[in-house]
Amino acid sequence: MSEQMTAGQFHAADGVGDWRVLYHVVSACFRTGSFAEGVALVGEIGRLVADADRPPRVDLRHDGVTVTLTRRDVALARRISAAAAKLGIPADPAAVQLFSIAIDALVGTDVLPFWRALLGYHQLGDDFLYDPAGRGPVFEIQAMDVARPQRNRIHIDLAVPHDQAEARVAAALAAGGRLVTDAYAPKWWVLADAEGNEACIATWQGRE
């Protein structure tokens, strides 16, 4: 399938119920009963993508395997799910998430080189940094029109499955947070902790 497929088109396809779009990637978590089961699943995935030009990112832990596709490839998602099902390994769609760190700046080009050098990251465009090893969160620069000294200048953007977002918002509010605004929901909700430090919970919805 073309990487130009929208998130909505991906989720409307048959056979991808294990998967969730998170910003520009698609992820699935498969819950294993042992590390050995995870190794077996990773082996099957390796065989499926042996000739792929853009193989998935795979995170193997003792209790599960998280697979991330860097394009919305329905056919590959189906094959990986089928391999997991054959091994008797269930998916846990609620377990995937992706977070980025957003930095507010009046002049992004003045601050981006510092963060790129500090983190050893690579740059994409004029406002985006990413870990070349694919392990750390992405950094993004968000432009400010005027300085806002009473607001935190660095915040977390957390992408969650679209069908888990409201529950995550509710959990954060129940844990002592407050809702700053839901004017952009379901694209994102802005929350804050007890001292006003902000974070956003985001989904793919509203971005197409």
Backbone as a chain_set.jsonl record, in Angstrom:
{"seq": "MSEQMTAGQFHAADGVGDWRVLYHVVSACFRTGSFAEGVALVGEIGRLVADADRPPRVDLRHDGVTVTLTRRDVALARRISAAAAKLGIPADPAAVQLFSIAIDALVGTDVLPFWRALLGYHQLGDDFLYDPAGRGPVFEIQAMDVARPQRNRIHIDLAVPHDQAEARVAAALAAGGRLVTDAYAPKWWVLADAEGNEACIATWQGRE", "coords": {"N": [[0.842, -1.19, 0.0], [0.382, 2.314, -0.591], [2.454, 4.817, 0.912], [1.148, 7.138, 1.141], [-1.341, 6.702, 2.096], [-4.049, 7.582, 4.202], [-4.497, 7.995, 7.777], [-7.094, 7.389, 8.525], [-7.944, 5.785, 6.363], [-6.24, 3.629, 6.712], [-7.12, 2.562, 9.197], [-9.656, 1.848, 8.443], [-9.316, -0.357, 6.895], [-9.53, -3.925, 6.407], [-8.482, -6.448, 8.733], [-6.539, -5.187, 10.303], [-6.862, -4.751, 12.965], [-5.217, -5.059, 15.174], [-3.511, -2.949, 15.193], [-2.437, 0.509, 15.592], [-2.541, 3.856, 14.521], [-0.105, 6.27, 15.173], [0.617, 9.438, 15.095], [2.875, 9.724, 12.537], [3.544, 7.07, 12.291], [2.781, 3.495, 12.553], [1.749, 1.27, 15.019], [1.942, -1.832, 16.884], [1.388, -3.908, 19.693], [2.373, -6.992, 20.915], [1.544, -9.382, 23.223], [3.562, -11.486, 24.976], [4.185, -14.672, 26.535], [6.639, -15.297, 27.436], [10.175, -14.596, 27.175], [11.287, -16.185, 25.237], [9.114, -16.745, 23.555], [8.75, -14.231, 22.483], [11.133, -13.933, 21.051], [10.719, -15.89, 19.126], [8.576, -14.769, 17.705], [9.787, -12.435, 16.727], [11.626, -13.628, 15.044], [9.923, -14.693, 13.076], [8.88, -12.31, 12.047], [11.222, -11.24, 11.02], [11.668, -12.979, 8.873], [9.489, -12.307, 7.295], [10.06, -9.739, 6.465], [12.433, -9.788, 5.134], [13.338, -8.865, 2.672], [12.511, -6.27, 2.635], [12.436, -2.768, 1.913], [12.087, -0.861, 3.808], [12.29, -1.889, 6.711], [10.44, -2.864, 9.696], [10.526, -1.275, 12.967], [11.495, -2.97, 15.824], [10.795, -3.825, 19.116], [11.863, -5.791, 21.583], [10.863, -7.318, 24.508], [10.664, -8.966, 27.765], [8.015, -9.504, 28.193], [6.628, -8.888, 25.927], [6.334, -7.854, 22.442], [6.857, -5.031, 20.607], [5.945, -3.603, 17.605], [6.748, -1.368, 15.079], [5.726, 0.309, 12.255], [7.054, 2.307, 9.723], [5.662, 3.321, 7.674], [2.288, 3.362, 6.451], [1.471, 0.461, 5.987], [-0.677, -1.745, 5.016], [-0.744, -4.414, 4.107], [1.641, -5.565, 5.134], [1.207, -5.21, 7.86], [-0.986, -6.914, 8.244], [0.246, -9.394, 7.689], [2.123, -9.609, 9.737], [0.452, -9.642, 11.986], [-0.896, -12.021, 11.442], [1.205, -13.846, 11.71], [1.743, -13.591, 14.44], [-0.696, -14.474, 15.492], [-0.661, -17.138, 14.64], [1.298, -18.132, 16.268], [0.002, -18.018, 18.612], [0.026, -15.649, 20.051], [-1.332, -12.908, 21.544], [-2.579, -9.623, 20.636], [-2.201, -6.345, 22.082], [-3.74, -3.664, 21.748], [-4.062, -1.278, 23.195], [-1.679, -0.749, 24.383], [0.252, 0.671, 23.017], [2.108, 3.675, 22.362], [3.357, 6.966, 21.62], [5.695, 9.405, 22.246], [6.661, 12.858, 22.118], [8.908, 15.607, 22.603], [8.235, 18.914, 23.008], [9.434, 22.132, 22.31], [9.042, 25.44, 23.057], [9.779, 28.327, 21.191], [10.931, 31.572, 20.317], [12.543, 32.15, 18.137], [13.135, 29.627, 16.297], [15.296, 28.652, 14.759], [17.446, 29.56, 16.137], [17.694, 28.015, 18.414], [17.513, 25.348, 17.731], [20.001, 24.196, 16.688], [21.517, 23.911, 19.044], [20.114, 21.922, 20.555], [20.25, 19.828, 18.753], [23.008, 19.287, 18.675], [23.491, 18.755, 21.389], [21.971, 16.438, 21.914], [22.829, 14.686, 19.987], [21.267, 14.184, 17.796], [19.529, 13.825, 14.602], [18.487, 16.125, 12.061], [15.332, 17.089, 10.697], [13.833, 18.923, 8.33], [12.973, 22.277, 9.382], [12.277, 22.282, 12.017], [12.369, 19.952, 13.521], [13.712, 17.206, 15.253], [15.323, 14.019, 15.45], [16.083, 10.818, 16.895], [18.708, 9.043, 15.576], [19.089, 6.37, 16.093], [16.626, 5.5, 16.701], [15.571, 5.223, 19.278], [15.147, 7.219, 21.273], [12.838, 9.91, 22.248], [11.25, 12.087, 19.847], [12.162, 15.497, 19.123], [10.614, 18.614, 18.865], [10.261, 21.911, 17.574], [8.229, 24.512, 18.537], [6.719, 27.393, 17.374], [6.591, 30.595, 18.943], [4.72, 33.607, 19.214], [5.024, 35.706, 20.981], [6.947, 36.096, 23.976], [6.237, 33.909, 26.73], [6.432, 34.043, 29.813], [5.188, 32.948, 32.078], [4.454, 30.427, 31.521], [5.262, 26.993, 31.048], [8.047, 26.175, 28.993], [8.847, 23.893, 27.757], [7.255, 20.951, 26.86], [5.452, 17.809, 27.007], [4.307, 15.944, 24.268], [2.018, 13.52, 23.768], [1.232, 10.826, 21.882], [-1.463, 8.679, 21.553], [-3.412, 5.628, 21.104], [-6.355, 6.208, 19.202], [-8.718, 5.273, 20.289], [-8.216, 5.162, 22.946], [-7.744, 7.608, 24.002], [-9.573, 9.356, 25.416], [-9.915, 7.964, 27.796], [-7.326, 8.075, 28.789], [-7.041, 10.816, 29.178], [-9.01, 11.176, 31.152], [-7.882, 9.639, 33.209], [-5.57, 11.105, 33.783], [-6.688, 13.483, 34.707], [-8.027, 12.547, 36.956], [-5.859, 11.953, 38.474], [-5.025, 14.284, 39.559], [-4.587, 16.249, 37.702], [-5.473, 19.017, 35.485], [-7.802, 20.179, 33.049], [-6.737, 22.113, 30.46], [-7.54, 22.936, 27.895], [-9.962, 21.626, 25.649], [-10.49, 22.311, 23.138], [-9.374, 21.577, 20.747], [-9.753, 18.903, 20.509], [-10.728, 15.839, 18.851], [-8.069, 15.948, 18.096], [-6.044, 16.967, 19.762], [-5.738, 17.219, 23.35], [-5.14, 19.614, 25.857], [-3.5, 19.405, 28.858], [-2.713, 19.998, 32.335], [-0.452, 19.816, 35.133], [-0.609, 20.001, 38.779], [0.873, 22.293, 39.251], [0.776, 23.705, 36.946], [2.33, 22.854, 34.77], [2.378, 21.849, 31.453], [0.987, 19.347, 29.211], [0.263, 17.487, 26.251], [-2.252, 15.332, 25.036], [-2.61, 13.379, 22.259], [-4.136, 12.359, 19.125], [-4.485, 10.631, 15.952], [-6.75, 11.544, 14.772], [-8.556, 14.158, 13.178], [-6.437, 15.224, 11.817], [-6.366, 14.929, 9.131]], "CA": [[0.0, 0.0, 0.0], [1.148, 3.546, -0.661], [2.645, 5.512, 2.17], [0.264, 8.289, 1.148], [-2.596, 6.306, 2.727], [-4.348, 8.348, 5.4], [-4.735, 7.202, 8.982], [-8.466, 6.889, 8.455], [-7.984, 4.68, 5.403], [-5.58, 2.478, 7.325], [-7.99, 1.965, 10.209], [-10.854, 1.305, 7.791], [-8.957, -1.585, 6.183], [-9.763, -5.18, 7.123], [-7.34, -7.216, 9.191], [-5.508, -4.389, 10.989], [-7.39, -4.409, 14.283], [-4.149, -5.075, 16.185], [-2.61, -1.824, 14.948], [-2.921, 1.859, 15.835], [-1.75, 4.948, 13.966], [0.401, 7.258, 16.125], [1.251, 10.431, 14.228], [3.302, 9.27, 11.214], [3.867, 5.643, 12.304], [1.735, 2.554, 12.939], [2.353, 0.366, 15.998], [1.173, -2.9, 17.513], [2.078, -4.593, 20.785], [1.957, -8.381, 21.045], [1.869, -9.818, 24.575], [4.126, -12.835, 25.002], [4.257, -15.299, 27.844], [8.032, -15.491, 27.802], [11.129, -13.991, 26.264], [11.467, -17.114, 24.113], [8.012, -16.526, 22.619], [9.039, -12.996, 21.781], [12.193, -14.218, 20.084], [10.104, -16.638, 18.026], [7.805, -13.833, 16.894], [10.727, -11.579, 16.017], [12.16, -14.439, 13.965], [8.922, -14.733, 12.006], [8.848, -10.978, 11.433], [12.435, -11.136, 10.217], [11.475, -13.677, 7.606], [8.498, -11.585, 6.497], [10.574, -8.46, 5.962], [13.827, -10.014, 4.737], [13.677, -8.069, 1.49], [11.817, -4.984, 2.709], [13.305, -1.603, 1.832], [11.922, -0.127, 5.059], [11.842, -2.867, 7.705], [9.85, -2.255, 10.884], [11.277, -1.19, 14.213], [11.009, -4.026, 16.711], [11.253, -3.713, 20.499], [11.64, -7.087, 22.225], [10.975, -7.35, 25.973], [10.316, -10.287, 28.294], [6.561, -9.702, 28.214], [5.956, -8.477, 24.704], [7.051, -7.338, 21.282], [6.202, -3.885, 19.988], [6.379, -3.46, 16.221], [6.386, -0.062, 14.537], [5.904, 0.473, 10.818], [7.289, 3.71, 9.419], [4.652, 3.742, 6.714], [1.013, 2.686, 6.714], [1.508, -0.688, 5.087], [-1.731, -2.654, 5.452], [-0.381, -5.802, 3.79], [2.641, -6.023, 6.093], [0.549, -5.278, 9.172], [-1.775, -8.15, 8.255], [1.129, -10.559, 7.741], [2.707, -9.692, 11.082], [-0.621, -10.087, 12.878], [-1.137, -13.437, 11.174], [2.307, -14.595, 12.308], [1.534, -13.601, 15.887], [-1.844, -15.336, 15.773], [-0.239, -18.526, 14.436], [2.084, -18.507, 17.441], [-0.847, -17.905, 19.79], [0.427, -14.447, 20.788], [-2.378, -11.908, 21.349], [-2.218, -8.207, 20.551], [-2.721, -5.44, 23.111], [-3.718, -2.377, 21.041], [-4.026, -0.134, 24.106], [-0.363, -0.63, 24.998], [1.195, 1.454, 22.213], [2.064, 5.121, 22.449], [4.532, 7.625, 21.071], [5.736, 10.757, 22.778], [7.681, 13.781, 21.646], [9.147, 16.739, 23.491], [8.054, 20.151, 22.252], [10.117, 23.274, 22.896], [8.569, 26.717, 22.537], [10.887, 29.231, 20.89], [10.617, 32.738, 19.491], [13.297, 31.963, 16.888], [13.503, 28.22, 16.349], [16.598, 28.409, 14.163], [18.483, 29.906, 17.108], [17.804, 27.022, 19.477], [17.567, 23.981, 17.208], [21.357, 23.633, 16.627], [21.942, 23.516, 20.39], [19.505, 20.643, 20.912], [20.78, 18.806, 17.839], [24.35, 18.937, 19.132], [23.419, 18.194, 22.734], [21.368, 15.108, 21.902], [23.38, 13.838, 18.94], [20.139, 13.831, 16.931], [19.518, 14.291, 13.227], [17.467, 17.146, 11.825], [14.409, 16.931, 9.575], [13.179, 20.206, 8.157], [13.451, 23.397, 10.188], [11.719, 22.305, 13.372], [12.166, 18.578, 13.972], [14.91, 16.417, 15.509], [14.997, 12.635, 15.766], [17.172, 9.939, 17.292], [19.017, 8.165, 14.442], [18.991, 4.978, 16.521], [15.215, 5.169, 16.86], [15.246, 4.868, 20.659], [14.682, 8.345, 22.079], [11.692, 10.66, 21.73], [11.561, 13.166, 18.916], [12.082, 16.867, 19.614], [10.07, 19.532, 17.879], [10.25, 23.314, 17.955], [6.954, 25.164, 18.27], [6.955, 28.832, 17.326], [5.814, 31.519, 19.76], [4.671, 34.977, 18.701], [5.578, 36.538, 22.045], [7.417, 35.307, 25.111], [5.226, 33.601, 27.733], [7.26, 33.645, 30.959], [4.431, 32.241, 33.11], [4.069, 29.116, 30.994], [6.453, 26.18, 30.787], [8.494, 26.305, 27.603], [9.049, 22.548, 27.236], [6.168, 20.086, 27.287], [5.35, 16.495, 26.381], [3.193, 15.593, 23.381], [1.875, 12.064, 23.857], [0.286, 10.239, 20.936], [-2.021, 7.42, 22.041], [-4.446, 5.122, 20.213], [-7.521, 7.096, 19.206], [-9.781, 4.727, 21.13], [-7.759, 5.196, 24.335], [-7.398, 8.975, 24.38], [-10.443, 9.916, 26.45], [-9.616, 7.278, 29.052], [-6.043, 8.593, 29.282], [-7.341, 12.158, 29.693], [-9.728, 11.008, 32.412], [-6.948, 9.148, 34.218], [-4.693, 12.211, 34.165], [-7.469, 14.419, 35.514], [-8.276, 11.903, 38.246], [-4.598, 11.914, 39.203], [-4.698, 15.617, 40.047], [-4.385, 17.201, 36.614], [-6.625, 19.838, 35.09], [-7.964, 20.367, 31.613], [-6.488, 23.482, 30.02], [-8.514, 23.123, 26.824], [-10.28, 20.518, 24.742], [-10.993, 22.962, 21.931], [-8.803, 20.938, 19.56], [-10.032, 17.466, 20.563], [-9.834, 14.765, 19.315], [-6.699, 16.09, 17.592], [-5.282, 16.948, 21.009], [-6.214, 17.846, 24.578], [-4.062, 20.207, 26.64], [-3.674, 19.176, 30.288], [-1.656, 20.561, 33.167], [-0.36, 19.259, 36.477], [-1.062, 20.897, 39.842], [1.628, 23.539, 39.227], [0.606, 24.362, 35.659], [3.15, 22.309, 33.697], [1.432, 21.348, 30.466], [1.248, 18.216, 28.33], [-0.836, 17.277, 25.306], [-2.595, 13.986, 24.607], [-2.971, 13.569, 20.863], [-4.481, 11.203, 18.293], [-4.42, 10.925, 14.518], [-8.016, 12.098, 14.299], [-8.549, 15.585, 12.979], [-5.206, 15.648, 11.15], [-6.45, 14.599, 7.712]], "C": [[0.884, 1.249, 0.0], [1.288, 4.185, 0.698], [1.82, 6.786, 2.233], [-1.103, 7.958, 1.745], [-2.824, 7.128, 3.993], [-4.538, 7.418, 6.589], [-6.131, 6.61, 8.969], [-8.602, 5.718, 7.509], [-7.327, 3.436, 5.984], [-6.52, 1.795, 8.308], [-9.268, 1.381, 9.619], [-10.576, -0.012, 7.08], [-9.245, -2.811, 7.052], [-8.437, -5.77, 7.592], [-6.251, -6.439, 9.901], [-5.972, -3.974, 12.39], [-6.357, -4.411, 15.397], [-3.357, -3.773, 16.217], [-3.274, -0.48, 15.227], [-1.959, 2.867, 15.198], [-1.383, 5.911, 15.088], [1.21, 8.276, 15.334], [1.592, 9.795, 12.882], [3.617, 7.782, 11.162], [2.639, 4.822, 12.683], [2.372, 1.524, 13.863], [1.371, -0.697, 16.471], [2.038, -3.517, 18.608], [1.504, -5.999, 20.903], [2.467, -8.911, 22.379], [2.325, -11.27, 24.58], [4.162, -13.369, 26.428], [5.668, -15.5, 28.332], [8.916, -14.768, 26.796], [11.31, -14.874, 25.027], [10.349, -16.962, 23.086], [8.239, -15.255, 21.813], [10.104, -13.186, 20.719], [11.621, -14.958, 18.875], [9.321, -15.708, 17.105], [8.737, -12.923, 16.096], [11.359, -12.344, 14.847], [11.213, -14.514, 12.777], [8.842, -13.392, 11.285], [10.072, -10.787, 10.541], [12.307, -11.817, 8.874], [10.488, -12.929, 6.696], [9.083, -10.354, 5.82], [12.005, -8.587, 5.449], [14.246, -9.131, 3.575], [13.044, -6.683, 1.506], [12.81, -3.827, 2.625], [13.202, -0.739, 3.084], [11.409, -1.097, 6.122], [11.292, -2.171, 8.942], [10.858, -2.114, 12.014], [10.661, -2.189, 15.183], [11.638, -3.858, 18.089], [10.863, -5.0, 21.217], [11.873, -6.97, 23.729], [10.506, -8.724, 26.462], [8.819, -10.563, 28.217], [5.864, -9.259, 26.937], [6.898, -7.986, 23.63], [6.234, -6.189, 20.711], [6.803, -3.681, 18.607], [5.873, -2.128, 15.695], [6.723, -0.014, 13.06], [6.066, 1.958, 10.524], [6.476, 4.196, 8.227], [3.415, 2.884, 6.918], [0.807, 1.563, 5.712], [0.52, -1.739, 5.587], [-1.317, -4.11, 5.246], [0.626, -6.347, 4.803], [2.039, -6.149, 7.49], [-0.257, -6.57, 9.292], [-0.877, -9.382, 8.407], [1.75, -10.731, 9.126], [1.669, -10.151, 12.085], [-0.909, -11.569, 12.702], [-0.04, -14.304, 11.783], [2.155, -14.689, 13.813], [0.389, -14.537, 16.258], [-1.477, -16.811, 15.638], [0.556, -19.043, 15.626], [1.268, -18.428, 18.737], [-0.519, -16.707, 20.655], [-0.599, -13.348, 20.526], [-1.821, -10.49, 21.271], [-2.849, -7.437, 21.707], [-2.698, -4.028, 22.521], [-3.609, -1.161, 21.956], [-2.629, 0.143, 24.638], [0.612, 0.237, 24.213], [1.009, 2.944, 22.453], [3.361, 5.669, 21.881], [4.577, 9.027, 21.641], [6.884, 11.552, 22.198], [7.797, 14.922, 22.642], [9.122, 18.003, 22.642], [8.673, 21.314, 23.021], [9.581, 24.543, 22.243], [9.752, 27.652, 22.321], [10.39, 30.396, 20.042], [11.306, 32.629, 18.135], [13.851, 30.54, 16.904], [14.879, 27.929, 15.805], [17.743, 28.771, 15.104], [18.717, 28.796, 18.13], [17.972, 25.597, 18.953], [18.994, 23.421, 17.132], [21.884, 23.175, 17.987], [21.408, 22.139, 20.747], [20.005, 19.519, 20.014], [22.153, 18.335, 18.301], [24.323, 18.251, 20.487], [22.975, 16.738, 22.714], [22.05, 14.151, 20.923], [22.304, 13.369, 17.977], [20.385, 14.302, 15.498], [18.348, 15.253, 13.043], [16.634, 16.811, 10.604], [13.636, 18.234, 9.442], [13.774, 21.26, 9.076], [13.034, 23.315, 11.643], [11.61, 20.924, 14.017], [13.513, 17.879, 14.114], [14.514, 14.999, 15.873], [16.26, 11.85, 16.084], [17.491, 9.005, 16.132], [18.957, 6.692, 14.805], [17.549, 4.549, 16.75], [14.803, 4.812, 18.265], [14.63, 6.01, 21.445], [13.483, 9.039, 21.474], [12.141, 11.692, 20.703], [11.447, 14.502, 19.636], [11.52, 17.723, 18.502], [10.077, 20.941, 18.439], [8.9, 23.902, 17.568], [7.136, 26.673, 18.401], [6.026, 29.588, 18.272], [5.825, 32.886, 19.082], [5.293, 35.95, 19.699], [6.015, 35.624, 23.183], [6.293, 35.108, 26.119], [5.934, 33.12, 28.999], [6.515, 32.863, 32.029], [3.985, 30.864, 32.651], [5.339, 28.304, 30.752], [6.779, 26.191, 29.301], [8.816, 24.96, 26.967], [7.913, 21.68, 27.75], [6.175, 18.783, 26.492], [4.123, 16.45, 25.478], [3.127, 14.075, 23.336], [0.811, 11.586, 22.881], [-0.158, 8.883, 21.461], [-3.019, 6.898, 21.013], [-5.72, 5.957, 20.335], [-8.636, 6.593, 20.106], [-9.385, 4.642, 22.602], [-7.594, 6.617, 24.866], [-8.262, 9.509, 25.518], [-10.206, 9.254, 27.798], [-8.31, 7.793, 29.64], [-6.226, 10.004, 29.849], [-8.014, 12.057, 31.06], [-8.8, 10.549, 33.53], [-6.034, 10.264, 34.7], [-5.428, 13.228, 35.031], [-7.735, 13.838, 36.897], [-7.026, 11.871, 39.114], [-4.141, 13.306, 39.646], [-4.449, 16.65, 38.968], [-5.614, 18.053, 36.381], [-6.627, 19.993, 33.574], [-7.741, 21.841, 31.277], [-7.446, 23.83, 28.894], [-8.73, 21.819, 26.074], [-10.81, 21.058, 23.421], [-10.501, 22.284, 20.657], [-9.084, 19.44, 19.499], [-10.929, 17.057, 19.388], [-8.408, 14.837, 18.756], [-5.724, 16.134, 18.76], [-6.047, 17.638, 22.131], [-4.993, 18.444, 25.278], [-4.402, 20.053, 28.122], [-2.54, 19.853, 31.041], [-1.647, 19.867, 34.514], [-0.751, 20.325, 37.506], [-0.329, 22.235, 39.854], [1.607, 24.219, 37.859], [1.486, 23.883, 34.535], [2.271, 21.54, 32.715], [1.942, 20.126, 29.698], [0.035, 18.042, 27.433], [-1.006, 15.782, 25.04], [-3.179, 14.115, 23.216], [-3.353, 12.249, 20.209], [-4.306, 11.599, 16.824], [-5.675, 11.632, 14.019], [-7.96, 13.625, 14.225], [-7.332, 16.119, 12.267], [-5.262, 15.424, 9.629], [-7.31, 15.621, 6.965]], "O": [[1.995, 1.234, 0.529], [0.385, 4.119, 1.533], [1.792, 7.451, 3.269], [-1.941, 8.849, 1.884], [-1.893, 7.345, 4.769], [-4.716, 6.21, 6.429], [-6.327, 5.459, 9.358], [-9.302, 4.753, 7.816], [-7.802, 2.321, 5.773], [-6.696, 0.578, 8.255], [-9.894, 0.515, 10.23], [-11.514, -0.714, 6.701], [-9.205, -2.737, 8.28], [-7.405, -5.613, 6.938], [-5.15, -6.955, 10.092], [-5.52, -2.963, 12.926], [-6.59, -3.829, 16.456], [-2.614, -3.522, 17.165], [-4.492, -0.335, 15.119], [-0.74, 2.749, 15.316], [-2.245, 6.321, 15.865], [2.349, 8.011, 14.95], [0.691, 9.369, 12.159], [3.93, 7.268, 10.088], [1.605, 5.362, 13.076], [3.417, 0.962, 13.536], [0.156, -0.503, 16.463], [3.255, -3.632, 18.468], [0.288, -6.173, 20.982], [3.67, -8.896, 22.642], [1.564, -12.171, 24.229], [4.167, -12.607, 27.395], [5.889, -15.834, 29.496], [8.47, -14.381, 25.716], [11.466, -14.374, 23.914], [10.598, -17.04, 21.883], [7.957, -15.206, 20.615], [9.989, -12.658, 19.613], [11.998, -14.681, 17.736], [9.387, -15.833, 15.882], [8.495, -12.671, 14.916], [11.598, -11.771, 13.784], [11.633, -14.413, 11.624], [8.748, -13.345, 10.059], [9.971, -10.239, 9.443], [12.776, -11.304, 7.858], [10.643, -12.925, 5.475], [8.654, -9.972, 4.731], [12.713, -7.585, 5.342], [15.396, -8.697, 3.508], [13.044, -5.994, 0.486], [13.897, -3.896, 3.198], [14.117, 0.026, 3.391], [10.211, -1.122, 6.403], [11.635, -1.02, 9.212], [11.909, -2.755, 12.012], [9.441, -2.239, 15.341], [12.858, -3.761, 18.217], [9.681, -5.268, 21.433], [12.951, -6.57, 24.168], [10.016, -9.539, 25.68], [8.399, -11.72, 28.179], [4.635, -9.256, 26.874], [8.08, -7.737, 23.865], [5.061, -6.356, 20.374], [8.022, -3.596, 18.457], [4.697, -1.8, 15.85], [7.86, -0.263, 12.66], [5.296, 2.778, 11.025], [6.591, 5.352, 7.821], [3.493, 1.8, 7.495], [0.073, 1.697, 4.733], [0.841, -2.529, 6.474], [-1.524, -4.944, 6.127], [0.476, -7.473, 5.277], [2.338, -7.098, 8.214], [-0.213, -7.241, 10.323], [-1.198, -10.3, 9.161], [1.886, -11.849, 9.624], [1.972, -10.971, 12.952], [-1.137, -12.288, 13.674], [-0.322, -15.379, 12.314], [2.407, -15.741, 14.402], [0.487, -15.3, 17.219], [-1.928, -17.64, 16.429], [0.503, -20.227, 15.958], [1.773, -18.73, 19.818], [-0.756, -16.733, 21.862], [-0.725, -12.895, 19.389], [-0.735, -10.203, 21.775], [-3.889, -7.826, 22.238], [-1.754, -3.273, 22.76], [-3.114, -0.116, 21.532], [-2.411, 1.17, 25.281], [1.706, 0.515, 24.704], [-0.098, 3.414, 22.712], [4.333, 4.938, 21.686], [3.6, 9.769, 21.533], [7.929, 11.01, 21.838], [6.884, 15.167, 23.43], [9.885, 18.144, 21.687], [8.465, 21.461, 24.225], [9.655, 24.702, 21.025], [10.629, 27.755, 23.179], [9.542, 30.228, 19.167], [10.724, 32.975, 17.107], [14.917, 30.29, 17.465], [15.574, 27.055, 16.323], [18.878, 28.342, 14.898], [19.823, 28.657, 18.652], [18.51, 24.737, 19.651], [19.193, 22.258, 17.484], [22.604, 22.181, 18.08], [22.166, 21.277, 21.193], [20.166, 18.385, 20.465], [22.433, 17.137, 18.318], [25.046, 17.28, 20.712], [23.54, 15.902, 23.419], [21.868, 12.937, 21.018], [22.408, 12.284, 17.403], [21.312, 15.064, 15.222], [17.356, 15.199, 13.77], [17.15, 16.314, 9.603], [12.874, 18.606, 10.334], [14.926, 21.158, 9.497], [13.395, 24.185, 12.435], [10.839, 20.744, 14.96], [14.354, 17.944, 13.217], [13.493, 14.786, 16.526], [17.351, 12.169, 15.61], [16.621, 8.233, 15.729], [18.791, 5.847, 13.926], [17.278, 3.368, 16.968], [13.778, 4.156, 18.448], [13.686, 5.797, 22.206], [13.139, 8.794, 20.318], [13.298, 12.114, 20.706], [10.731, 14.627, 20.629], [11.898, 17.579, 17.34], [9.917, 21.138, 19.644], [8.478, 23.805, 16.416], [7.643, 27.165, 19.409], [4.842, 29.273, 18.39], [6.812, 33.274, 18.457], [5.993, 36.889, 19.32], [5.509, 34.512, 23.327], [5.489, 36.012, 26.346], [6.025, 31.915, 29.233], [7.15, 32.17, 32.824], [3.207, 30.206, 33.342], [6.358, 28.838, 30.313], [5.882, 26.213, 28.458], [9.036, 24.891, 25.758], [7.634, 21.672, 28.949], [6.817, 18.675, 25.448], [3.035, 16.866, 25.873], [4.08, 13.421, 22.912], [-0.369, 11.901, 23.034], [0.675, 8.034, 21.779], [-3.436, 7.65, 20.132], [-6.111, 6.359, 21.431], [-9.416, 7.387, 20.631], [-10.139, 4.109, 23.417], [-7.332, 6.808, 26.053], [-7.735, 10.058, 26.485], [-10.288, 9.914, 28.834], [-8.193, 7.935, 30.857], [-5.639, 10.346, 30.876], [-7.641, 12.756, 32.002], [-8.914, 11.01, 34.665], [-5.752, 10.362, 35.894], [-4.858, 13.771, 35.977], [-7.676, 14.555, 37.896], [-7.114, 11.774, 40.338], [-2.995, 13.481, 40.06], [-4.135, 17.801, 39.27], [-6.66, 17.843, 36.994], [-5.586, 19.942, 32.92], [-8.471, 22.71, 31.754], [-8.089, 24.879, 28.919], [-7.81, 21.022, 25.891], [-11.492, 20.352, 22.678], [-11.133, 22.399, 19.607], [-8.695, 18.778, 18.538], [-11.79, 17.83, 18.97], [-7.629, 13.899, 18.922], [-4.709, 15.438, 18.762], [-6.881, 18.513, 21.899], [-3.925, 17.833, 25.284], [-5.449, 20.507, 28.583], [-1.529, 20.235, 30.451], [-2.677, 19.388, 34.989], [-1.174, 21.421, 37.139], [-0.839, 23.212, 40.403], [2.329, 25.191, 37.633], [1.419, 24.433, 33.436], [1.503, 20.668, 33.122], [3.145, 19.906, 29.56], [-1.082, 18.403, 27.803], [-0.028, 15.06, 24.845], [-4.131, 14.866, 23.004], [-2.959, 11.174, 20.66], [-4.019, 12.753, 16.507], [-5.658, 12.252, 12.956], [-7.393, 14.286, 15.095], [-7.186, 17.332, 12.116], [-4.29, 15.708, 8.929], [-7.495, 15.505, 5.754]]}, "num_chains": 1, "name": "protein.A"}
